[in-house]
Amino acid sequence: MSSDSTPLEVERADTSTDGDVAVGSEPEDSPCPVIDSIEQIGSQWRLAVLHELQKGEYRFNELKRATDANARTLSRVLEDLGELGFVDRRIEEDAPIATYYSLTPKGRSLEPVFDEIECWAGSWLEESTSEDE
């Protein structure tokens, strides 16, 4: 390595003996899994829908009332979550025709995440409001 290398170049070049990149030096093109996850589920409405669907299957208007989303927003969010593989859509064609939404196994796998967020909120959000008083 030349003496005119920058510290960043040195860090990127540093690898372990088995070829893995050393700790603290991720390849530039490798995405952060936390960022990727938040991009898929992190909007206010996506989180609200995913959280509500943890309780079970909902019809569109039930989900609209439960999340307080407007119809256009909810429709867009359900379509996005369906394309991402988090939500299933089922149409019951008996009169009256009804559309039902439920979580896929991928969506249900988020249950422990929501449980942890609720636990964290119970501890830290109470503390921050009592500190503000």
mmCIF file with all atom_site columns, C-alpha atoms in Angstrom:
data_model
loop_
_atom_site.group_PDB
_atom_site.id
_atom_site.type_symbol
_atom_site.label_atom_id
_atom_site.label_alt_id
_atom_site.label_comp_id
_atom_site.label_asym_id
_atom_site.label_entity_id
_atom_site.label_seq_id
_atom_site.pdbx_PDB_ins_code
_atom_site.Cartn_x
_atom_site.Cartn_y
_atom_site.Cartn_z
_atom_site.occupancy
_atom_site.B_iso_or_equiv
_atom_site.pdbx_formal_charge
_atom_site.auth_seq_id
_atom_site.auth_comp_id
_atom_site.auth_asym_id
_atom_site.auth_atom_id
_atom_site.pdbx_PDB_model_num
ATOM 1   C CA . MET A 1 1   ? 0.000   0.000   0.000  1.00 0.00 ? 1   MET A CA 1
ATOM 2   C CA . SER A 1 2   ? 1.385   3.390   -0.938 1.00 0.00 ? 2   SER A CA 1
ATOM 3   C CA . SER A 1 3   ? 2.087   6.029   1.666  1.00 0.00 ? 3   SER A CA 1
ATOM 4   C CA . ASP A 1 4   ? -0.294  8.461   -0.056 1.00 0.00 ? 4   ASP A CA 1
ATOM 5   C CA . SER A 1 5   ? -3.383  6.266   0.626  1.00 0.00 ? 5   SER A CA 1
ATOM 6   C CA . THR A 1 6   ? -6.129  7.937   2.614  1.00 0.00 ? 6   THR A CA 1
ATOM 7   C CA . PRO A 1 7   ? -7.318  6.352   5.887  1.00 0.00 ? 7   PRO A CA 1
ATOM 8   C CA . LEU A 1 8   ? -10.595 5.413   4.172  1.00 0.00 ? 8   LEU A CA 1
ATOM 9   C CA . GLU A 1 9   ? -8.741  3.517   1.447  1.00 0.00 ? 9   GLU A CA 1
ATOM 10  C CA . VAL A 1 10  ? -6.685  1.731   4.085  1.00 0.00 ? 10  VAL A CA 1
ATOM 11  C CA . GLU A 1 11  ? -9.792  0.760   6.021  1.00 0.00 ? 11  GLU A CA 1
ATOM 12  C CA . ARG A 1 12  ? -11.522 -0.602  2.910  1.00 0.00 ? 12  ARG A CA 1
ATOM 13  C CA . ALA A 1 13  ? -8.456  -2.595  1.955  1.00 0.00 ? 13  ALA A CA 1
ATOM 14  C CA . ASP A 1 14  ? -8.119  -4.185  5.401  1.00 0.00 ? 14  ASP A CA 1
ATOM 15  C CA . THR A 1 15  ? -9.426  -7.769  5.268  1.00 0.00 ? 15  THR A CA 1
ATOM 16  C CA . SER A 1 16  ? -9.212  -10.726 7.577  1.00 0.00 ? 16  SER A CA 1
ATOM 17  C CA . THR A 1 17  ? -7.253  -13.853 6.693  1.00 0.00 ? 17  THR A CA 1
ATOM 18  C CA . ASP A 1 18  ? -10.370 -15.642 5.388  1.00 0.00 ? 18  ASP A CA 1
ATOM 19  C CA . GLY A 1 19  ? -11.131 -12.858 2.902  1.00 0.00 ? 19  GLY A CA 1
ATOM 20  C CA . ASP A 1 20  ? -13.965 -11.208 4.837  1.00 0.00 ? 20  ASP A CA 1
ATOM 21  C CA . VAL A 1 21  ? -13.896 -7.458  5.132  1.00 0.00 ? 21  VAL A CA 1
ATOM 22  C CA . ALA A 1 22  ? -12.737 -6.355  8.570  1.00 0.00 ? 22  ALA A CA 1
ATOM 23  C CA . VAL A 1 23  ? -15.185 -4.980  11.133 1.00 0.00 ? 23  VAL A CA 1
ATOM 24  C CA . GLY A 1 24  ? -15.996 -1.328  10.551 1.00 0.00 ? 24  GLY A CA 1
ATOM 25  C CA . SER A 1 25  ? -15.367 -1.428  6.824  1.00 0.00 ? 25  SER A CA 1
ATOM 26  C CA . GLU A 1 26  ? -18.434 -2.522  4.868  1.00 0.00 ? 26  GLU A CA 1
ATOM 27  C CA . PRO A 1 27  ? -18.114 -2.571  1.098  1.00 0.00 ? 27  PRO A CA 1
ATOM 28  C CA . GLU A 1 28  ? -19.599 0.582   -0.369 1.00 0.00 ? 28  GLU A CA 1
ATOM 29  C CA . ASP A 1 29  ? -22.247 -1.238  -2.392 1.00 0.00 ? 29  ASP A CA 1
ATOM 30  C CA . SER A 1 30  ? -23.570 -3.421  0.452  1.00 0.00 ? 30  SER A CA 1
ATOM 31  C CA . PRO A 1 31  ? -26.890 -2.069  1.745  1.00 0.00 ? 31  PRO A CA 1
ATOM 32  C CA . CYS A 1 32  ? -27.599 -1.773  5.427  1.00 0.00 ? 32  CYS A CA 1
ATOM 33  C CA . PRO A 1 33  ? -30.337 -4.296  6.322  1.00 0.00 ? 33  PRO A CA 1
ATOM 34  C CA . VAL A 1 34  ? -31.867 -1.909  8.871  1.00 0.00 ? 34  VAL A CA 1
ATOM 35  C CA . ILE A 1 35  ? -32.227 0.846   6.266  1.00 0.00 ? 35  ILE A CA 1
ATOM 36  C CA . ASP A 1 36  ? -33.657 -1.597  3.727  1.00 0.00 ? 36  ASP A CA 1
ATOM 37  C CA . SER A 1 37  ? -36.169 -2.872  6.292  1.00 0.00 ? 37  SER A CA 1
ATOM 38  C CA . ILE A 1 38  ? -37.266 0.619   7.284  1.00 0.00 ? 38  ILE A CA 1
ATOM 39  C CA . GLU A 1 39  ? -37.727 1.544   3.620  1.00 0.00 ? 39  GLU A CA 1
ATOM 40  C CA . GLN A 1 40  ? -40.174 -1.383  3.261  1.00 0.00 ? 40  GLN A CA 1
ATOM 41  C CA . ILE A 1 41  ? -42.175 -1.002  6.475  1.00 0.00 ? 41  ILE A CA 1
ATOM 42  C CA . GLY A 1 42  ? -41.216 2.367   7.906  1.00 0.00 ? 42  GLY A CA 1
ATOM 43  C CA . SER A 1 43  ? -43.897 4.786   6.736  1.00 0.00 ? 43  SER A CA 1
ATOM 44  C CA . GLN A 1 44  ? -46.503 5.830   9.276  1.00 0.00 ? 44  GLN A CA 1
ATOM 45  C CA . TRP A 1 45  ? -49.339 4.213   7.318  1.00 0.00 ? 45  TRP A CA 1
ATOM 46  C CA . ARG A 1 46  ? -47.533 0.986   6.521  1.00 0.00 ? 46  ARG A CA 1
ATOM 47  C CA . LEU A 1 47  ? -46.686 0.532   10.189 1.00 0.00 ? 47  LEU A CA 1
ATOM 48  C CA . ALA A 1 48  ? -50.273 1.316   11.226 1.00 0.00 ? 48  ALA A CA 1
ATOM 49  C CA . VAL A 1 49  ? -51.692 -1.224  8.764  1.00 0.00 ? 49  VAL A CA 1
ATOM 50  C CA . LEU A 1 50  ? -49.156 -3.922  9.620  1.00 0.00 ? 50  LEU A CA 1
ATOM 51  C CA . HIS A 1 51  ? -49.758 -3.397  13.336 1.00 0.00 ? 51  HIS A CA 1
ATOM 52  C CA . GLU A 1 52  ? -53.537 -3.541  12.976 1.00 0.00 ? 52  GLU A CA 1
ATOM 53  C CA . LEU A 1 53  ? -53.420 -6.657  10.796 1.00 0.00 ? 53  LEU A CA 1
ATOM 54  C CA . GLN A 1 54  ? -51.491 -8.428  13.576 1.00 0.00 ? 54  GLN A CA 1
ATOM 55  C CA . LYS A 1 55  ? -54.976 -8.753  15.178 1.00 0.00 ? 55  LYS A CA 1
ATOM 56  C CA . GLY A 1 56  ? -56.390 -10.683 12.224 1.00 0.00 ? 56  GLY A CA 1
ATOM 57  C CA . GLU A 1 57  ? -58.181 -10.315 8.905  1.00 0.00 ? 57  GLU A CA 1
ATOM 58  C CA . TYR A 1 58  ? -59.961 -7.033  8.131  1.00 0.00 ? 58  TYR A CA 1
ATOM 59  C CA . ARG A 1 59  ? -62.292 -5.755  5.449  1.00 0.00 ? 59  ARG A CA 1
ATOM 60  C CA . PHE A 1 60  ? -61.162 -2.539  3.764  1.00 0.00 ? 60  PHE A CA 1
ATOM 61  C CA . ASN A 1 61  ? -63.571 -0.230  5.644  1.00 0.00 ? 61  ASN A CA 1
ATOM 62  C CA . GLU A 1 62  ? -62.800 -1.897  8.988  1.00 0.00 ? 62  GLU A CA 1
ATOM 63  C CA . LEU A 1 63  ? -59.104 -1.295  8.388  1.00 0.00 ? 63  LEU A CA 1
ATOM 64  C CA . LYS A 1 64  ? -59.829 2.275   7.300  1.00 0.00 ? 64  LYS A CA 1
ATOM 65  C CA . ARG A 1 65  ? -61.660 2.975   10.577 1.00 0.00 ? 65  ARG A CA 1
ATOM 66  C CA . ALA A 1 66  ? -59.061 1.181   12.703 1.00 0.00 ? 66  ALA A CA 1
ATOM 67  C CA . THR A 1 67  ? -56.097 3.070   11.210 1.00 0.00 ? 67  THR A CA 1
ATOM 68  C CA . ASP A 1 68  ? -57.856 6.404   10.582 1.00 0.00 ? 68  ASP A CA 1
ATOM 69  C CA . ALA A 1 69  ? -56.341 6.473   7.075  1.00 0.00 ? 69  ALA A CA 1
ATOM 70  C CA . ASN A 1 70  ? -58.238 7.967   4.173  1.00 0.00 ? 70  ASN A CA 1
ATOM 71  C CA . ALA A 1 71  ? -59.383 5.570   1.440  1.00 0.00 ? 71  ALA A CA 1
ATOM 72  C CA . ARG A 1 72  ? -56.801 6.670   -1.133 1.00 0.00 ? 72  ARG A CA 1
ATOM 73  C CA . THR A 1 73  ? -53.888 6.333   1.301  1.00 0.00 ? 73  THR A CA 1
ATOM 74  C CA . LEU A 1 74  ? -55.075 2.978   2.610  1.00 0.00 ? 74  LEU A CA 1
ATOM 75  C CA . SER A 1 75  ? -55.583 1.626   -0.896 1.00 0.00 ? 75  SER A CA 1
ATOM 76  C CA . ARG A 1 76  ? -52.057 2.678   -1.916 1.00 0.00 ? 76  ARG A CA 1
ATOM 77  C CA . VAL A 1 77  ? -50.504 1.261   1.273  1.00 0.00 ? 77  VAL A CA 1
ATOM 78  C CA . LEU A 1 78  ? -52.320 -2.073  0.931  1.00 0.00 ? 78  LEU A CA 1
ATOM 79  C CA . GLU A 1 79  ? -51.209 -2.335  -2.689 1.00 0.00 ? 79  GLU A CA 1
ATOM 80  C CA . ASP A 1 80  ? -47.584 -1.570  -1.722 1.00 0.00 ? 80  ASP A CA 1
ATOM 81  C CA . LEU A 1 81  ? -47.621 -4.056  1.164  1.00 0.00 ? 81  LEU A CA 1
ATOM 82  C CA . GLY A 1 82  ? -49.131 -6.678  -1.129 1.00 0.00 ? 82  GLY A CA 1
ATOM 83  C CA . GLU A 1 83  ? -46.404 -6.152  -3.734 1.00 0.00 ? 83  GLU A CA 1
ATOM 84  C CA . LEU A 1 84  ? -43.753 -6.405  -1.008 1.00 0.00 ? 84  LEU A CA 1
ATOM 85  C CA . GLY A 1 85  ? -45.250 -9.704  0.200  1.00 0.00 ? 85  GLY A CA 1
ATOM 86  C CA . PHE A 1 86  ? -46.504 -8.554  3.623  1.00 0.00 ? 86  PHE A CA 1
ATOM 87  C CA . VAL A 1 87  ? -50.270 -8.570  2.973  1.00 0.00 ? 87  VAL A CA 1
ATOM 88  C CA . ASP A 1 88  ? -52.664 -10.963 1.237  1.00 0.00 ? 88  ASP A CA 1
ATOM 89  C CA . ARG A 1 89  ? -55.846 -9.778  -0.449 1.00 0.00 ? 89  ARG A CA 1
ATOM 90  C CA . ARG A 1 90  ? -58.857 -12.083 -0.624 1.00 0.00 ? 90  ARG A CA 1
ATOM 91  C CA . ILE A 1 91  ? -62.049 -11.287 -2.511 1.00 0.00 ? 91  ILE A CA 1
ATOM 92  C CA . GLU A 1 92  ? -65.271 -12.958 -1.431 1.00 0.00 ? 92  GLU A CA 1
ATOM 93  C CA . GLU A 1 93  ? -67.603 -12.803 -4.386 1.00 0.00 ? 93  GLU A CA 1
ATOM 94  C CA . ASP A 1 94  ? -70.822 -13.769 -2.612 1.00 0.00 ? 94  ASP A CA 1
ATOM 95  C CA . ALA A 1 95  ? -73.299 -10.910 -2.384 1.00 0.00 ? 95  ALA A CA 1
ATOM 96  C CA . PRO A 1 96  ? -72.249 -8.441  -1.104 1.00 0.00 ? 96  PRO A CA 1
ATOM 97  C CA . ILE A 1 97  ? -68.760 -8.629  -2.619 1.00 0.00 ? 97  ILE A CA 1
ATOM 98  C CA . ALA A 1 98  ? -66.131 -8.043  0.056  1.00 0.00 ? 98  ALA A CA 1
ATOM 99  C CA . THR A 1 99  ? -62.366 -7.674  0.036  1.00 0.00 ? 99  THR A CA 1
ATOM 100 C CA . TYR A 1 100 ? -60.408 -8.981  3.008  1.00 0.00 ? 100 TYR A CA 1
ATOM 101 C CA . TYR A 1 101 ? -56.814 -8.247  3.966  1.00 0.00 ? 101 TYR A CA 1
ATOM 102 C CA . SER A 1 102 ? -54.559 -10.353 6.146  1.00 0.00 ? 102 SER A CA 1
ATOM 103 C CA . LEU A 1 103 ? -50.873 -10.803 6.807  1.00 0.00 ? 103 LEU A CA 1
ATOM 104 C CA . THR A 1 104 ? -48.737 -13.267 4.919  1.00 0.00 ? 104 THR A CA 1
ATOM 105 C CA . PRO A 1 105 ? -46.178 -15.334 6.846  1.00 0.00 ? 105 PRO A CA 1
ATOM 106 C CA . LYS A 1 106 ? -43.695 -12.538 6.063  1.00 0.00 ? 106 LYS A CA 1
ATOM 107 C CA . GLY A 1 107 ? -46.066 -9.986  7.598  1.00 0.00 ? 107 GLY A CA 1
ATOM 108 C CA . ARG A 1 108 ? -46.791 -12.171 10.632 1.00 0.00 ? 108 ARG A CA 1
ATOM 109 C CA . SER A 1 109 ? -43.061 -12.546 11.207 1.00 0.00 ? 109 SER A CA 1
ATOM 110 C CA . LEU A 1 110 ? -43.049 -8.875  12.273 1.00 0.00 ? 110 LEU A CA 1
ATOM 111 C CA . GLU A 1 111 ? -45.111 -9.642  15.412 1.00 0.00 ? 111 GLU A CA 1
ATOM 112 C CA . PRO A 1 112 ? -42.041 -9.905  17.694 1.00 0.00 ? 112 PRO A CA 1
ATOM 113 C CA . VAL A 1 113 ? -40.787 -6.602  16.263 1.00 0.00 ? 113 VAL A CA 1
ATOM 114 C CA . PHE A 1 114 ? -44.048 -4.860  17.181 1.00 0.00 ? 114 PHE A CA 1
ATOM 115 C CA . ASP A 1 115 ? -43.982 -6.533  20.611 1.00 0.00 ? 115 ASP A CA 1
ATOM 116 C CA . GLU A 1 116 ? -40.481 -5.148  21.232 1.00 0.00 ? 116 GLU A CA 1
ATOM 117 C CA . ILE A 1 117 ? -41.449 -1.668  20.044 1.00 0.00 ? 117 ILE A CA 1
ATOM 118 C CA . GLU A 1 118 ? -44.454 -1.701  22.399 1.00 0.00 ? 118 GLU A CA 1
ATOM 119 C CA . CYS A 1 119 ? -42.212 -2.848  25.254 1.00 0.00 ? 119 CYS A CA 1
ATOM 120 C CA . TRP A 1 120 ? -39.687 -0.114  24.475 1.00 0.00 ? 120 TRP A CA 1
ATOM 121 C CA . ALA A 1 121 ? -42.455 2.492   24.232 1.00 0.00 ? 121 ALA A CA 1
ATOM 122 C CA . GLY A 1 122 ? -43.863 1.393   27.582 1.00 0.00 ? 122 GLY A CA 1
ATOM 123 C CA . SER A 1 123 ? -40.505 1.966   29.229 1.00 0.00 ? 123 SER A CA 1
ATOM 124 C CA . TRP A 1 124 ? -39.114 4.968   27.427 1.00 0.00 ? 124 TRP A CA 1
ATOM 125 C CA . LEU A 1 125 ? -42.109 7.006   26.322 1.00 0.00 ? 125 LEU A CA 1
ATOM 126 C CA . GLU A 1 126 ? -43.516 7.051   29.861 1.00 0.00 ? 126 GLU A CA 1
ATOM 127 C CA . GLU A 1 127 ? -40.111 8.110   31.163 1.00 0.00 ? 127 GLU A CA 1
ATOM 128 C CA . SER A 1 128 ? -39.758 10.932  28.644 1.00 0.00 ? 128 SER A CA 1
ATOM 129 C CA . THR A 1 129 ? -43.212 12.335  29.424 1.00 0.00 ? 129 THR A CA 1
ATOM 130 C CA . SER A 1 130 ? -42.552 12.242  33.172 1.00 0.00 ? 130 SER A CA 1
ATOM 131 C CA . GLU A 1 131 ? -39.216 14.018  32.636 1.00 0.00 ? 131 GLU A CA 1
ATOM 132 C CA . ASP A 1 132 ? -40.988 16.760  30.679 1.00 0.00 ? 132 ASP A CA 1
ATOM 133 C CA . GLU A 1 133 ? -43.290 17.617  33.590 1.00 0.00 ? 133 GLU A CA 1
#
